Tab-separated table of C-alpha atoms in Angstrom:
chain	number	residue	atom	x	y	z
A	165	MET	CA	-24.842	4.402	-4.732
A	166	THR	CA	-24.555	8.280	-4.252
A	167	THR	CA	-21.503	9.922	-5.329
A	168	GLY	CA	-20.980	10.680	-1.598
A	169	ASN	CA	-20.617	14.370	-2.311
A	170	THR	CA	-21.477	17.315	-4.846
A	171	GLN	CA	-18.314	18.130	-6.830
A	172	ASP	CA	-18.785	21.394	-4.834
A	173	GLU	CA	-18.675	19.852	-1.837
A	174	TRP	CA	-15.439	17.990	-2.818
A	175	LEU	CA	-13.797	21.080	-3.392
A	176	ARG	CA	-14.488	22.579	0.042
A	177	ILE	CA	-13.505	19.347	1.423
A	178	ILE	CA	-10.403	19.208	0.008
A	179	ASP	CA	-9.387	23.331	0.221
A	180	GLU	CA	-10.315	22.570	3.756
A	181	ALA	CA	-7.503	19.821	3.835
A	182	LEU	CA	-4.957	21.767	2.305
A	183	ARG	CA	-5.519	25.019	4.153
A	184	ASP	CA	-5.509	23.271	7.308
A	185	LEU	CA	-2.289	20.942	6.602
A	186	PRO	CA	0.323	20.540	9.989
A	187	GLY	CA	3.978	20.457	9.613
A	188	VAL	CA	5.065	17.036	8.059
A	189	ASN	CA	8.318	17.163	9.616
A	190	THR	CA	6.843	14.426	12.347
A	191	ASN	CA	9.409	10.800	12.462
A	192	TYR	CA	7.318	8.147	13.833
A	193	LYS	CA	8.334	5.245	15.823
A	194	VAL	CA	10.372	2.616	13.196
A	195	PRO	CA	9.950	-1.108	14.961
A	196	ASP	CA	13.049	-2.783	15.891
A	197	LEU	CA	15.058	-3.616	13.026
A	198	GLY	CA	15.007	-7.398	12.329
A	199	SER	CA	11.771	-7.729	14.675
A	200	GLU	CA	8.846	-9.571	13.935
A	201	ASP	CA	7.088	-6.274	14.670
A	202	PHE	CA	9.458	-5.404	11.698
A	203	ALA	CA	8.559	-7.775	9.372
A	204	GLN	CA	4.701	-7.173	10.240
A	205	CYS	CA	5.084	-4.034	8.340
A	206	ILE	CA	5.908	-5.912	5.108
A	207	ASP	CA	3.713	-7.127	2.214
A	208	HIS	CA	5.431	-9.426	0.268
A	209	THR	CA	5.069	-8.788	-3.215
A	210	LEU	CA	5.049	-10.853	-6.498
A	211	LEU	CA	2.803	-9.011	-8.942
A	212	ARG	CA	4.360	-9.596	-12.614
A	213	LEU	CA	2.389	-11.287	-15.540
A	214	ASP	CA	4.774	-13.974	-16.298
A	215	ALA	CA	4.987	-15.288	-12.525
A	216	THR	CA	4.983	-19.075	-12.236
A	217	LYS	CA	3.613	-21.005	-9.767
A	218	GLU	CA	7.181	-21.827	-8.543
A	219	GLN	CA	7.567	-18.376	-7.401
A	220	VAL	CA	4.482	-18.283	-6.199
A	221	ASP	CA	5.361	-20.969	-3.729
A	222	GLN	CA	8.411	-19.351	-3.066
A	223	LEU	CA	6.840	-16.265	-2.023
A	224	CYS	CA	4.582	-18.168	0.534
A	225	ASP	CA	7.409	-20.250	1.914
A	226	GLU	CA	9.732	-16.816	2.659
A	227	ALA	CA	6.270	-15.124	3.773
A	228	ARG	CA	6.143	-18.329	6.452
A	229	GLN	CA	9.653	-18.128	7.433
A	230	TYR	CA	10.110	-14.476	7.663
A	231	HIS	CA	6.939	-13.890	9.654
A	232	PHE	CA	6.117	-11.151	6.768
A	233	LYS	CA	2.554	-9.866	7.401
A	234	SER	CA	1.003	-10.670	3.854
A	235	VAL	CA	1.793	-12.135	0.547
A	236	CYS	CA	0.360	-9.562	-1.872
A	237	VAL	CA	-0.512	-11.141	-5.485
A	238	ARG	CA	-3.104	-11.364	-8.580
A	239	LEU	CA	-5.818	-12.931	-8.636
A	240	LYS	CA	-4.739	-15.867	-10.274
A	241	TRP	CA	-2.777	-17.067	-7.436
A	242	VAL	CA	-5.082	-16.240	-4.624
A	243	ASP	CA	-6.375	-19.805	-4.120
A	244	ARG	CA	-2.316	-21.249	-4.349
A	245	ALA	CA	-1.348	-18.685	-1.996
A	246	ILE	CA	-3.928	-19.355	0.280
A	247	TYR	CA	-3.079	-23.531	0.156
A	248	ASN	CA	0.443	-22.740	0.681
A	249	LEU	CA	-0.384	-20.225	3.728
A	250	ARG	CA	-2.862	-22.747	5.302
A	251	GLY	CA	-1.881	-22.583	9.187
A	252	SER	CA	0.299	-19.820	9.726
A	253	SER	CA	-0.398	-16.270	10.647
A	254	VAL	CA	0.200	-14.841	7.126
A	255	VAL	CA	-2.226	-13.576	4.784
A	256	VAL	CA	-3.365	-13.144	1.374
A	257	ALA	CA	-3.963	-9.986	-0.101
A	258	CYS	CA	-4.885	-9.464	-4.004
A	259	VAL	CA	-4.359	-6.784	-6.255
A	260	VAL	CA	-7.637	-5.197	-7.836
A	261	GLY	CA	-7.661	-3.007	-11.216
A	262	PHE	CA	-4.207	-3.375	-11.572
A	263	HIS	CA	-1.808	-1.797	-12.755
A	264	GLU	CA	-3.391	0.978	-14.394
A	265	GLY	CA	-6.613	1.885	-12.559
A	266	ASP	CA	-8.958	2.342	-15.567
A	267	TYR	CA	-11.184	-0.497	-15.282
A	268	ASN	CA	-14.961	0.396	-15.249
A	269	ILE	CA	-16.544	-0.355	-11.886
A	270	PRO	CA	-18.314	-3.205	-12.546
A	271	GLU	CA	-14.787	-5.271	-13.488
A	272	LYS	CA	-13.364	-3.864	-10.414
A	273	VAL	CA	-16.049	-5.105	-7.975
A	274	LYS	CA	-16.095	-8.496	-9.455
A	275	GLU	CA	-12.660	-9.044	-9.078
A	276	ALA	CA	-12.906	-7.918	-5.477
A	277	VAL	CA	-15.773	-10.124	-4.860
A	278	ASN	CA	-13.717	-13.274	-6.566
A	279	ALA	CA	-10.496	-12.251	-4.613
A	280	VAL	CA	-12.466	-11.982	-1.223
A	281	ALA	CA	-14.423	-15.629	-1.905
A	282	ALA	CA	-11.063	-17.010	-2.606
A	283	GLY	CA	-9.767	-16.512	0.793
A	284	ALA	CA	-8.277	-13.005	0.141
A	285	ARG	CA	-8.389	-11.148	3.219
A	286	GLU	CA	-6.502	-7.469	1.981
A	287	LEU	CA	-7.611	-6.105	-1.141
A	288	ASP	CA	-5.035	-3.405	-2.810
A	289	MET	CA	-7.117	-1.492	-5.391
A	290	VAL	CA	-6.220	1.356	-8.105
A	291	LEU	CA	-7.883	4.336	-8.334
A	292	ASN	CA	-8.547	5.812	-11.188
A	293	HIS	CA	-6.069	8.476	-11.249
A	294	VAL	CA	-7.278	9.977	-14.515
A	295	ARG	CA	-10.214	11.022	-13.517
A	296	LEU	CA	-8.932	12.330	-10.439
A	297	LYS	CA	-6.486	14.912	-11.650
A	298	GLN	CA	-9.463	16.061	-14.093
A	299	LYS	CA	-10.952	16.456	-10.664
A	300	ASN	CA	-14.179	14.367	-11.456
A	301	TYR	CA	-14.667	13.376	-7.536
A	302	SER	CA	-17.872	11.778	-7.575
A	303	ASP	CA	-16.288	9.399	-10.165
A	304	VAL	CA	-13.283	8.339	-7.750
A	305	TYR	CA	-15.302	8.030	-4.890
A	306	MET	CA	-17.775	5.822	-6.296
A	307	ASP	CA	-15.229	3.980	-7.730
A	308	ILE	CA	-13.612	3.199	-4.203
A	309	ALA	CA	-17.029	3.028	-2.619
A	310	ALA	CA	-18.309	0.523	-4.979
A	311	VAL	CA	-15.472	-2.075	-3.869
A	312	ARG	CA	-15.522	-1.127	-0.707
A	313	SER	CA	-19.334	-2.280	-0.303
A	314	SER	CA	-18.297	-5.557	-2.004
A	315	ALA	CA	-15.578	-6.331	-0.010
A	316	PRO	CA	-16.438	-4.535	3.602
A	317	ALA	CA	-14.783	-5.283	7.085
A	318	PRO	CA	-13.138	-6.897	8.089
A	319	VAL	CA	-11.511	-6.949	4.505
A	320	ILE	CA	-8.515	-4.623	4.480
A	321	LEU	CA	-8.898	-2.179	1.579
A	322	LYS	CA	-5.798	-0.263	1.071
A	323	VAL	CA	-6.065	2.722	-1.997
A	324	ILE	CA	-3.675	3.006	-4.674
A	325	LEU	CA	-3.134	6.673	-5.700
A	326	GLU	CA	-0.251	6.033	-8.045
A	327	THR	CA	1.275	9.059	-6.864
A	328	SER	CA	4.147	9.183	-9.423
A	329	GLN	CA	0.980	9.613	-12.020
A	330	LEU	CA	-0.227	12.901	-10.131
A	331	SER	CA	0.586	16.263	-10.805
A	332	SER	CA	0.710	18.266	-7.273
A	333	ASN	CA	0.174	17.710	-3.542
A	334	ASP	CA	-3.594	19.142	-4.048
A	335	VAL	CA	-4.117	15.868	-6.357
A	336	ILE	CA	-2.474	13.791	-3.550
A	337	VAL	CA	-4.264	15.412	-0.904
A	338	ALA	CA	-7.896	14.953	-3.113
A	339	GLY	CA	-6.992	11.162	-3.422
A	340	CYS	CA	-6.521	11.052	-0.260
A	341	LYS	CA	-9.794	12.435	1.441
A	342	ILE	CA	-11.573	10.885	-1.347
A	343	ALA	CA	-10.477	7.278	-0.213
A	344	GLU	CA	-10.948	7.897	3.230
A	345	ALA	CA	-14.622	9.099	2.492
A	346	ALA	CA	-15.099	5.758	0.572
A	347	GLY	CA	-14.217	3.413	3.653
A	348	ALA	CA	-10.317	2.720	2.830
A	349	ASP	CA	-8.358	1.377	5.813
A	350	PHE	CA	-4.635	2.343	3.646
A	351	VAL	CA	-3.951	4.973	1.194
A	352	LYS	CA	-0.915	3.737	-0.595
A	353	THR	CA	1.705	5.354	-2.530
A	354	SER	CA	2.046	3.240	-6.131
A	355	THR	CA	1.867	0.188	-7.731
A	356	GLY	CA	5.457	0.114	-8.774
A	357	PHE	CA	4.605	-0.427	-12.469
A	358	ASN	CA	3.647	3.361	-13.431
A	359	GLY	CA	6.070	5.696	-13.284
A	360	GLY	CA	8.820	6.334	-9.943
A	361	GLY	CA	7.414	4.722	-6.695
A	362	ALA	CA	7.351	5.975	-2.988
A	363	THR	CA	8.911	8.939	-1.795
A	364	GLU	CA	9.519	10.388	1.543
A	365	LYS	CA	7.500	13.318	0.752
A	366	ASP	CA	4.491	12.392	-0.672
A	367	VAL	CA	3.825	9.824	2.782
A	368	ARG	CA	4.778	12.648	4.885
A	369	LEU	CA	2.020	14.156	2.983
A	370	MET	CA	-0.490	11.382	2.742
A	371	LYS	CA	0.078	10.734	6.444
A	372	SER	CA	-0.822	14.186	7.361
A	373	VAL	CA	-3.928	14.499	5.457
A	374	VAL	CA	-5.450	11.429	6.422
A	375	GLY	CA	-7.091	10.892	10.014
A	376	LYS	CA	-6.223	8.148	12.693
A	377	GLY	CA	-8.425	5.672	11.227
A	378	VAL	CA	-6.539	5.545	8.058
A	379	LYS	CA	-2.995	4.319	7.513
A	380	VAL	CA	-0.156	4.349	4.925
A	381	LYS	CA	1.518	2.189	2.709
A	382	ALA	CA	4.517	3.092	0.384
A	383	SER	CA	5.202	1.134	-2.466
A	384	GLY	CA	7.594	1.045	-5.387
A	385	GLY	CA	11.228	1.293	-5.079
A	386	VAL	CA	11.067	-0.040	-1.668
A	387	LYS	CA	14.450	-2.261	-1.521
A	388	THR	CA	16.130	-1.755	1.177
A	389	VAL	CA	16.540	-1.316	4.826
A	390	LYS	CA	17.277	2.600	4.356
A	391	ASP	CA	14.463	2.737	2.385
A	392	CYS	CA	12.084	0.724	4.947
A	393	VAL	CA	13.233	3.029	7.831
A	394	MET	CA	12.511	6.016	5.495
A	395	MET	CA	8.981	5.466	5.022
A	396	MET	CA	8.349	4.040	8.127
A	397	GLU	CA	9.902	7.393	10.231
A	398	ALA	CA	7.931	9.540	7.344
A	399	GLY	CA	4.379	7.536	8.637
A	400	ALA	CA	4.314	4.544	6.667
A	401	GLN	CA	2.868	1.221	8.140
A	402	ARG	CA	2.864	-0.892	6.119
A	403	ILE	CA	5.360	-1.438	3.283
A	404	GLY	CA	5.014	-2.901	-0.021
A	405	THR	CA	7.924	-4.923	-1.737
A	406	SER	CA	9.413	-7.705	-3.528
A	407	SER	CA	12.793	-6.990	-1.695
A	408	GLY	CA	11.453	-8.166	1.877
A	409	VAL	CA	13.940	-11.309	2.364
A	410	GLY	CA	16.786	-9.090	1.106
A	411	ILE	CA	15.494	-6.438	3.417
A	412	MET	CA	15.225	-8.714	6.639
A	413	LYS	CA	18.581	-10.250	6.274
A	414	GLU	CA	20.034	-6.457	5.533
A	415	ALA	CA	18.214	-5.940	9.043
A	416	ARG	CA	20.011	-8.736	10.867
A	417	SER	CA	23.303	-8.173	9.444
A	418	ILE	CA	23.156	-4.469	10.789
A	419	LEU	CA	22.254	-5.915	13.934
A	420	ASP	CA	24.927	-8.332	13.968
A	421	SER	CA	27.780	-5.695	12.975
A	422	MET	CA	26.520	-2.955	15.977
A	423	ALA	CA	28.689	-3.422	19.004
A	424	GLY	CA	27.682	-6.311	21.083
A	425	GLY	CA	25.048	-7.098	19.034
A	426	HIS	CA	23.079	-4.692	21.491
A	427	GLY	CA	21.946	-1.812	18.651
A	428	ARG	CA	18.693	-1.318	18.064
A	429	ARG	CA	17.990	1.698	16.219
A	430	TYR	CA	19.041	2.412	12.691
A	431	ASP	CA	19.102	5.786	11.319
A	432	ALA	CA	18.569	6.161	7.371
A	433	GLU	CA	20.589	8.834	5.996
A	434	PRO	CA	18.838	12.374	5.226
A	435	ALA	CA	16.560	12.122	2.063
A	436	GLY	CA	18.665	13.408	-0.924
A	437	ALA	CA	21.828	11.760	0.387
A	438	ASP	CA	24.661	10.143	-1.451
């Protein structure tokens, strides 16, 4: 496998992306609250190490009921989730290299191959953010490209940057451009297990950097309708959360409270508002 580009070429690509950054103040369209389109933006997630089979069963039942896009689980639960969701439109996503991201490439490839063989249709892999911060861009590229090669389309590949651990916009931009070059379908903010989660600022930056063929997933700390709307307006097209049921119930409650039940729009408060 090649490194994709030389170090000088990576530096040029990243410098050009930073120089050509468009404005990041665009507000993107949010699906109607409580609608199936809204639910289809949610990856219903259970990644705790102490998760039980009963909790996985409940996760799948909830995903069926609320029509979420996916359930996102660890490799050990993929088989069970596939069985629980047979006959439904809900897909199974599996994490790879979770949550540290510093697994070696053969380990990540093995995990990806096993997940897809078990029936996973989406992979959420953690890139090696330590090497990204060290500017070892070829290593980061090979890490992602190896997983992409082992799980080609139509498997959806989401690359987790762990933005809370990245020191500057430059590093986030570098991660996005390398993930895009390596064939990622999504760039994703966070694992939710290492520092802070998604922020509006980071989502807007990530959306502004990637091309039209790459989407953004916001995850980590997204727990309310306000959080969801803020991230979607910033450009996120997928939300990773363990609070999907609460979000859908809150969304429907908001609709019920709006005059005559005819309102279909909800505006999050500006970032930083109390």
